[in-house]
CSV table of C-alpha atoms and ligand atoms in Angstrom, one decimal:
chain,number,residue,atom,x,y,z
X,22,MET,CA,0.1,0.1,-0.1
X,23,THR,CA,1.3,3.8,-0.5
X,24,ASN,CA,1.8,5.6,2.5
X,25,THR,CA,3.3,8.6,0.6
X,26,LEU,CA,2.8,10.3,-2.5
X,27,THR,CA,5.1,13.1,-3.9
X,28,LEU,CA,3.6,15.5,-6.2
X,29,ARG,CA,4.5,18.8,-7.9
X,30,ARG,CA,2.9,21.5,-6.0
X,31,PRO,CA,-0.6,22.0,-7.2
X,32,ASP,CA,-2.7,25.0,-8.1
X,33,ASP,CA,-6.3,25.8,-7.6
X,34,TRP,CA,-8.0,26.7,-11.2
X,35,HIS,CA,-11.0,28.2,-9.1
X,36,LEU,CA,-10.8,30.1,-6.3
X,37,HIS,CA,-12.7,32.7,-4.1
X,38,LEU,CA,-10.8,34.3,-1.4
X,39,ARG,CA,-13.3,37.3,-0.9
X,40,ASP,CA,-11.6,40.6,0.4
X,41,GLY,CA,-11.0,42.2,4.0
X,42,ALA,CA,-11.3,40.0,7.0
X,43,VAL,CA,-12.4,36.8,5.0
X,44,LEU,CA,-9.2,37.3,3.0
X,45,GLN,CA,-7.3,37.5,5.4
X,46,ALA,CA,-8.3,34.1,7.2
X,47,VAL,CA,-8.7,32.1,4.4
X,48,LEU,CA,-5.9,33.2,2.3
X,49,PRO,CA,-2.9,31.2,3.9
X,50,GLU,CA,-5.5,28.0,4.1
X,51,THR,CA,-4.8,28.2,0.2
X,52,ALA,CA,-1.2,29.2,0.1
X,53,ARG,CA,-0.4,26.8,2.3
X,54,HIS,CA,-0.3,23.9,-0.4
X,55,PHE,CA,-0.9,25.8,-3.4
X,56,ALA,CA,0.9,27.6,-5.6
X,57,ARG,CA,-1.2,29.6,-8.0
X,58,ALA,CA,-5.2,30.1,-8.0
X,59,ILE,CA,-7.9,31.6,-10.6
X,60,ILE,CA,-8.8,34.2,-8.4
X,61,MET,CA,-13.2,34.9,-9.2
X,62,PRO,CA,-14.2,38.1,-9.4
X,63,ASN,CA,-17.5,38.1,-7.9
X,64,LEU,CA,-16.7,40.6,-5.0
X,65,VAL,CA,-19.5,42.9,-3.9
X,66,PRO,CA,-18.7,45.7,-6.0
X,67,PRO,CA,-17.3,43.0,-8.9
X,68,VAL,CA,-13.6,43.0,-10.5
X,69,VAL,CA,-14.6,44.6,-14.0
X,70,THR,CA,-12.0,46.4,-15.2
X,71,GLY,CA,-8.0,46.0,-15.1
X,72,ALA,CA,-7.4,48.6,-12.8
X,73,GLN,CA,-10.1,46.9,-10.2
X,74,ALA,CA,-8.0,43.8,-10.8
X,75,ALA,CA,-4.7,45.1,-10.1
X,76,ALA,CA,-6.3,46.8,-6.5
X,77,TYR,CA,-7.7,43.5,-5.8
X,78,ARG,CA,-4.2,41.6,-6.5
X,79,ASP,CA,-2.4,44.0,-4.8
X,80,ARG,CA,-5.0,43.4,-1.9
X,81,ILE,CA,-4.3,39.8,-1.7
X,82,MET,CA,-0.6,39.9,-1.6
X,83,ALA,CA,-1.0,42.4,1.4
X,84,ALA,CA,-3.2,39.9,3.1
X,85,LEU,CA,-0.2,36.8,2.8
X,86,PRO,CA,1.4,36.3,5.7
X,87,ASP,CA,5.1,36.7,5.7
X,88,GLY,CA,6.9,33.6,4.9
X,89,MET,CA,4.2,32.1,2.6
X,90,THR,CA,4.5,32.4,-1.2
X,91,PHE,CA,1.4,32.7,-3.6
X,92,GLU,CA,0.7,33.8,-7.0
X,93,PRO,CA,-3.3,34.9,-7.6
X,94,LEU,CA,-4.0,34.7,-11.3
X,95,MET,CA,-6.8,37.8,-11.9
X,96,THR,CA,-9.7,37.3,-13.7
X,97,LEU,CA,-12.0,40.0,-14.9
X,98,TYR,CA,-15.9,39.6,-14.3
X,99,LEU,CA,-17.7,39.8,-17.6
X,100,THR,CA,-20.6,42.5,-18.0
X,101,GLU,CA,-22.3,43.7,-21.1
X,102,ASP,CA,-20.4,47.2,-20.8
X,103,THR,CA,-17.0,44.9,-20.5
X,104,ASP,CA,-14.5,47.3,-22.7
X,105,PRO,CA,-12.2,45.0,-25.3
X,106,ASP,CA,-9.7,46.9,-25.2
X,107,ASP,CA,-9.6,46.9,-22.0
X,108,VAL,CA,-9.2,43.6,-21.4
X,109,SER,CA,-6.8,43.5,-24.1
X,110,ALA,CA,-4.4,45.7,-21.9
X,111,ALA,CA,-5.2,43.7,-18.6
X,112,HIS,CA,-3.9,40.3,-20.6
X,113,ALA,CA,-0.8,42.1,-22.6
X,114,SER,CA,0.4,43.2,-19.4
X,115,GLY,CA,0.2,40.0,-17.8
X,116,LEU,CA,-2.2,40.3,-14.9
X,117,VAL,CA,-5.1,38.8,-16.5
X,118,LYS,CA,-5.3,34.8,-17.2
X,119,ALA,CA,-9.0,34.6,-17.7
X,120,VAL,CA,-12.4,36.5,-17.8
X,121,LYS,CA,-15.5,35.0,-16.0
X,122,LEU,CA,-18.8,34.7,-17.5
X,123,TYR,CA,-21.9,34.5,-15.2
X,124,PRO,CA,-24.9,34.7,-16.2
X,125,ALA,CA,-27.2,37.1,-14.2
X,126,GLY,CA,-28.5,36.1,-11.4
X,127,ALA,CA,-27.1,32.4,-11.6
X,128,THR,CA,-25.2,32.3,-8.1
X,129,THR,CA,-23.7,34.7,-5.6
X,130,ASN,CA,-23.0,38.4,-6.6
X,131,SER,CA,-24.1,37.7,-10.4
X,132,ALA,CA,-26.4,40.6,-10.6
X,133,SER,CA,-24.0,42.6,-12.7
X,134,GLY,CA,-23.4,39.3,-14.9
X,135,VAL,CA,-24.5,38.7,-18.7
X,136,ARG,CA,-28.1,38.7,-19.7
X,137,ASP,CA,-28.1,39.2,-23.7
X,138,PHE,CA,-24.8,37.3,-25.0
X,139,ASP,CA,-25.1,39.5,-28.3
X,140,LYS,CA,-24.1,42.3,-25.6
X,141,VAL,CA,-20.9,40.6,-24.9
X,142,ARG,CA,-20.0,39.6,-28.3
X,143,PRO,CA,-17.2,42.1,-29.2
X,144,VAL,CA,-15.6,41.0,-25.8
X,145,LEU,CA,-16.0,37.2,-26.7
X,146,GLU,CA,-14.2,38.0,-30.2
X,147,ARG,CA,-11.5,39.9,-28.5
X,148,MET,CA,-10.7,36.8,-26.7
X,149,ALA,CA,-10.5,34.8,-29.2
X,150,GLU,CA,-8.3,36.7,-31.2
X,151,ILE,CA,-5.8,37.4,-28.1
X,152,GLY,CA,-5.9,33.5,-26.7
X,153,LEU,CA,-7.7,34.5,-23.3
X,154,THR,CA,-9.7,32.0,-21.7
X,155,LEU,CA,-13.6,32.7,-20.8
X,156,CYS,CA,-14.3,30.8,-17.6
X,157,VAL,CA,-17.8,29.9,-17.7
X,158,HIS,CA,-20.5,29.5,-14.8
X,159,GLY,CA,-22.8,27.3,-16.8
X,160,GLU,CA,-26.3,27.2,-15.4
X,161,VAL,CA,-29.3,28.9,-17.1
X,162,THR,CA,-31.1,31.1,-14.8
X,163,ASP,CA,-34.8,30.7,-16.3
X,164,ALA,CA,-37.4,30.2,-13.8
X,165,ASP,CA,-39.0,27.2,-15.5
X,166,ILE,CA,-35.9,25.4,-15.9
X,167,ASP,CA,-35.6,23.2,-12.7
X,168,ILE,CA,-32.2,23.8,-10.5
X,169,PHE,CA,-31.3,19.9,-11.2
X,170,ASP,CA,-31.3,20.6,-14.8
X,171,ARG,CA,-30.0,24.4,-15.1
X,172,GLU,CA,-26.2,22.9,-16.3
X,173,ALA,CA,-27.4,20.7,-18.9
X,174,VAL,CA,-29.6,23.1,-20.4
X,175,PHE,CA,-27.1,25.9,-20.3
X,176,ILE,CA,-24.9,23.6,-22.6
X,177,ASP,CA,-27.5,23.2,-25.1
X,178,ARG,CA,-28.6,26.5,-25.4
X,179,VAL,CA,-26.0,28.8,-24.3
X,180,LEU,CA,-22.6,27.2,-24.5
X,181,ASP,CA,-22.5,25.1,-27.3
X,182,PRO,CA,-24.2,28.3,-29.6
X,183,VAL,CA,-21.3,30.8,-27.6
X,184,ARG,CA,-18.6,28.5,-28.5
X,185,ARG,CA,-20.0,27.8,-32.3
X,186,ALA,CA,-20.5,31.5,-32.8
X,187,THR,CA,-16.6,32.0,-31.3
X,188,PRO,CA,-14.4,30.0,-33.4
X,189,GLY,CA,-11.2,29.7,-31.3
X,190,LEU,CA,-12.3,31.1,-28.1
X,191,ARG,CA,-10.6,28.8,-25.0
X,192,VAL,CA,-13.3,28.0,-22.8
X,193,VAL,CA,-13.2,26.4,-19.1
X,194,MET,CA,-16.6,24.8,-18.3
X,195,GLU,CA,-16.1,25.8,-14.5
X,196,HIS,CA,-17.3,23.0,-11.7
X,197,ILE,CA,-19.0,20.7,-13.6
X,198,THR,CA,-21.4,18.5,-12.1
X,199,THR,CA,-23.1,16.2,-14.4
X,200,SER,CA,-22.3,13.5,-16.8
X,201,GLN,CA,-23.5,15.9,-19.9
X,202,GLY,CA,-20.8,18.5,-18.7
X,203,VAL,CA,-18.2,15.5,-18.6
X,204,GLU,CA,-19.7,14.3,-22.0
X,205,TYR,CA,-19.8,17.7,-23.3
X,206,ALA,CA,-16.1,18.6,-22.5
X,207,LYS,CA,-14.8,15.1,-23.7
X,208,SER,CA,-16.4,16.0,-27.3
X,209,VAL,CA,-13.8,18.9,-28.1
X,210,ASP,CA,-10.5,18.2,-28.8
X,211,SER,CA,-8.6,21.3,-28.0
X,212,GLY,CA,-9.9,24.6,-26.6
X,213,LEU,CA,-12.1,23.6,-24.2
X,214,GLY,CA,-11.7,22.4,-20.9
X,215,ALA,CA,-13.7,21.3,-17.1
X,216,THR,CA,-12.7,22.2,-13.4
X,217,ILE,CA,-13.9,19.7,-11.0
X,218,THR,CA,-14.3,20.8,-7.5
X,219,THR,CA,-13.3,18.7,-4.5
X,220,HIS,CA,-16.7,18.5,-2.9
X,221,HIS,CA,-18.7,17.3,-6.2
X,222,LEU,CA,-16.0,14.3,-5.9
X,223,VAL,CA,-17.6,13.3,-2.6
X,224,ILE,CA,-21.5,14.6,-2.1
X,225,ASN,CA,-24.3,14.1,-4.1
X,226,ARG,CA,-28.1,15.6,-3.4
X,227,ASN,CA,-28.9,13.4,-0.8
X,228,HIS,CA,-26.3,14.4,1.4
X,229,ILE,CA,-27.6,18.1,1.4
X,230,LEU,CA,-31.2,16.8,2.3
X,231,VAL,CA,-31.5,13.6,4.1
X,232,GLY,CA,-31.7,13.6,7.6
X,233,GLY,CA,-32.0,17.7,7.9
X,234,ILE,CA,-31.1,19.9,5.7
X,235,ARG,CA,-27.2,21.0,5.8
X,236,PRO,CA,-26.1,24.5,4.8
X,237,HIS,CA,-22.5,23.5,4.3
X,238,TYR,CA,-23.4,21.3,1.6
X,239,TYR,CA,-25.0,23.4,-0.5
X,240,CYS,CA,-23.4,24.9,-3.4
X,241,LEU,CA,-24.0,25.9,-6.9
X,242,PRO,CA,-24.0,24.5,-8.9
X,243,VAL,CA,-26.3,22.5,-6.6
X,244,ALA,CA,-24.9,18.6,-6.0
X,245,LYS,CA,-26.7,16.3,-8.8
X,246,ARG,CA,-27.3,12.6,-8.2
X,247,GLU,CA,-25.3,9.9,-7.4
X,248,GLU,CA,-24.6,8.7,-11.0
X,249,HIS,CA,-23.5,12.3,-11.9
X,250,ARG,CA,-21.1,12.2,-9.2
X,251,LEU,CA,-19.5,8.9,-10.2
X,252,ALA,CA,-19.1,10.4,-13.8
X,253,LEU,CA,-17.1,13.5,-12.4
X,254,ARG,CA,-14.8,11.0,-10.6
X,255,ALA,CA,-14.1,8.5,-13.7
X,256,ALA,CA,-13.3,11.8,-15.4
X,257,ALA,CA,-11.2,13.6,-12.5
X,258,THR,CA,-9.2,10.5,-12.3
X,259,SER,CA,-8.6,9.4,-15.7
X,260,GLY,CA,-5.6,11.3,-16.3
X,261,ASP,CA,-7.8,13.1,-19.4
X,262,ALA,CA,-5.9,16.5,-19.5
X,263,ARG,CA,-9.3,18.0,-20.2
X,264,PHE,CA,-10.3,17.8,-16.4
X,265,PHE,CA,-8.2,19.4,-13.8
X,266,LEU,CA,-9.2,20.9,-10.0
X,267,GLY,CA,-10.5,24.1,-9.4
X,268,THR,CA,-11.8,23.8,-5.5
X,269,ASP,CA,-14.8,26.3,-6.2
X,270,SER,CA,-13.7,26.9,-2.1
X,271,ALA,CA,-16.2,29.8,-1.4
X,272,PRO,CA,-15.9,30.9,1.8
X,273,HIS,CA,-19.5,32.7,4.0
X,274,VAL,CA,-19.1,33.0,7.6
X,275,ASP,CA,-21.2,30.8,9.2
X,276,ALA,CA,-23.8,33.5,9.9
X,277,LEU,CA,-24.6,33.6,6.2
X,278,LYS,CA,-24.9,29.8,5.8
X,279,GLU,CA,-27.0,28.6,8.5
X,280,THR,CA,-30.0,30.9,8.5
X,281,GLY,CA,-33.0,30.7,6.5
X,282,CYS,CA,-31.3,31.7,3.2
X,283,GLY,CA,-28.5,30.7,2.9
X,284,CYS,CA,-25.2,31.4,0.8
X,285,ALA,CA,-24.0,29.1,-1.8
X,286,GLY,CA,-20.2,27.9,-1.3
X,287,CYS,CA,-18.3,24.9,0.4
X,288,PHE,CA,-15.1,26.6,2.0
X,289,THR,CA,-12.7,23.2,1.0
X,290,ALA,CA,-9.5,25.2,0.5
X,291,THR,CA,-8.1,23.9,4.3
X,292,ASN,CA,-8.4,20.2,3.6
X,293,THR,CA,-9.0,19.7,-0.3
X,294,MET,CA,-5.5,17.9,-0.8
X,295,GLY,CA,-6.5,15.5,1.9
X,296,ILE,CA,-9.9,14.9,0.4
X,297,LEU,CA,-8.5,14.3,-2.9
X,298,ALA,CA,-6.2,11.9,-1.9
X,299,HIS,CA,-8.6,9.7,-0.2
X,300,VAL,CA,-10.7,9.7,-3.3
X,301,PHE,CA,-7.8,8.8,-5.6
X,302,GLU,CA,-7.1,6.0,-3.8
X,303,GLU,CA,-10.9,4.9,-3.4
X,304,GLU,CA,-10.5,4.9,-7.2
X,305,ASN,CA,-6.9,3.1,-7.4
X,306,ALA,CA,-5.7,6.7,-9.4
X,307,LEU,CA,-3.5,8.1,-6.9
X,308,ASP,CA,-0.9,8.1,-9.5
X,309,ARG,CA,-3.3,10.2,-11.6
X,310,LEU,CA,-3.5,13.1,-8.5
X,311,GLU,CA,-0.6,14.6,-10.1
X,312,ALA,CA,-2.3,15.1,-13.5
X,313,PHE,CA,-5.3,16.3,-12.0
X,314,ALA,CA,-4.5,18.8,-9.2
X,315,SER,CA,-0.8,19.9,-10.7
X,316,LEU,CA,-0.5,19.3,-14.5
X,317,ASN,CA,-3.3,19.6,-16.8
X,318,GLY,CA,-4.3,23.1,-15.2
X,319,PRO,CA,-1.1,24.9,-16.0
X,320,ALA,CA,-1.4,22.9,-19.9
X,321,PHE,CA,-4.2,24.2,-20.5
X,322,TYR,CA,-3.4,27.7,-19.4
X,323,ASP,CA,0.0,27.2,-21.0
X,324,LEU,CA,2.0,28.2,-17.9
X,325,PRO,CA,4.9,25.8,-16.8
X,326,PRO,CA,4.0,23.3,-13.9
X,327,ASN,CA,4.9,24.3,-10.6
X,328,THR,CA,8.8,22.7,-9.6
X,329,ASP,CA,8.9,22.0,-5.9
X,330,VAL,CA,6.8,19.5,-4.6
X,331,ILE,CA,4.2,18.4,-1.7
X,332,THR,CA,4.2,15.3,-0.1
X,333,LEU,CA,1.2,13.3,1.2
X,334,THR,CA,1.7,10.8,3.9
X,335,LYS,CA,-1.5,8.3,5.2
X,336,ASN,CA,-1.4,8.2,8.6
X,337,ASP,CA,-3.5,5.4,10.8
X,338,HIS,CA,-5.3,7.7,12.3
X,339,PRO,CA,-7.3,10.7,10.8
X,340,VAL,CA,-5.6,13.7,10.0
X,341,VAL,CA,-7.5,16.5,12.5
X,342,TYR,CA,-8.0,19.5,10.3
X,343,PRO,CA,-9.6,22.3,11.8
X,344,GLU,CA,-13.4,22.3,11.7
X,345,LYS,CA,-13.7,26.2,11.6
X,346,ILE,CA,-11.3,29.0,10.2
X,347,ASP,CA,-12.0,32.5,12.4
X,348,SER,CA,-12.1,35.3,11.1
X,349,ASP,CA,-12.7,38.8,12.2
X,350,ASP,CA,-16.2,38.6,10.6
X,351,GLY,CA,-16.8,35.4,12.1
X,352,PRO,CA,-16.2,31.6,11.7
X,353,VAL,CA,-15.8,30.1,8.6
X,354,THR,CA,-17.2,25.9,8.4
X,355,VAL,CA,-14.7,23.5,6.8
X,356,PHE,CA,-16.3,21.3,4.3
X,357,ASP,CA,-16.6,18.3,6.4
X,358,PRO,CA,-16.2,15.1,3.9
X,359,THR,CA,-18.1,12.6,5.7
X,360,PHE,CA,-15.8,10.3,5.8
X,361,PRO,CA,-12.3,10.8,8.2
X,362,VAL,CA,-9.2,11.8,6.0
X,363,HIS,CA,-6.0,9.8,6.5
X,364,TRP,CA,-3.8,11.9,4.1
X,365,ASP,CA,-2.0,14.8,5.8
X,366,VAL,CA,0.0,17.1,3.3
X,367,ARG,CA,3.6,18.9,3.9
L,424,DOR,O1,-21.5,27.8,-4.4
L,424,DOR,C1,-21.2,28.8,-5.0
L,424,DOR,N1,-20.3,29.8,-4.4
L,424,DOR,N2,-20.9,28.9,-6.4
L,424,DOR,C2,-20.8,29.9,-6.8
L,424,DOR,O2,-20.7,30.3,-8.3
L,424,DOR,C3,-20.5,31.3,-6.2
L,424,DOR,C4,-19.8,31.0,-4.9
L,424,DOR,C5,-19.7,31.9,-4.1
L,424,DOR,O3,-19.4,33.1,-4.4
L,424,DOR,O4,-20.2,32.1,-3.0
L,425,ZN,ZN1,-16.7,29.7,-7.8
């Protein structure tokens, strides 16, 4: 049995760091294990312009504790008023690695997102020209579409038409949750990738609802049926370069989760690598964890993989990860994977 596993240092290709007190509290949880992360721009107000992304990057770097290294890979929040020239300049300067598309109303702080896709056509065409990636929150928001169907419908009604209308546009399907998402990503040979979160490899929709409502398992896109979780596991552990880790670690303080209308988001930064080792071991795929967490993402974004390594060690006793991370705004609960995690990361 494998007891230690050395990997190139991983990156997180989809991360929410927030701002202020929560940023201060959660940044070390990611920087401890990950070298880089694609930073989501859904702050209030959102990070729309290159200047706002530069200022946010500076706030992130100022929050990094002494002695830790971390490289935030910044993104811009796509609105119907986004200026293609500003996007080009932010890309050319090396500041911005992707633009994030939120359909308006799809999730947390998405009100400034896109309603009419024709209005963002000039930006998408510019992005295709300059080779800048579009990261997509893939859910329709129509009230008549069941929440469990919103990803599959988005692929047919929005993603596929947008991709066909914009040849050369590089797209990452963020946090896929369905077998339809897996199949669509597999149907394209290049220029299309998909991130998969840690928690969607662990929970299905029953975990959220059976035996009582569990707000810390609620996120968007919401976890689906077991057959979909199994499809995600097969994709993540396959080694297929189109699939890579984007944790979508999304901290909300407990007061905003454990309430009548709780926020969406699972906070997994603290124990993601330990949980992933458990999942990949269950799937007899520990030798493919490095591809998923450390190699496929950099290859998609045309960046070099990290040169240093982390070592995962399997202990006889479960590792004691903190249950909560304290912030000056209140505690943030760490995702509880439903099983004891025996893998520790150094
Ligand atoms: O669960 C989620 N939380 N999904 C998202 O798309 C946004 C995120 C957040 O910002 O909290
Ligand atoms: Zn997200």
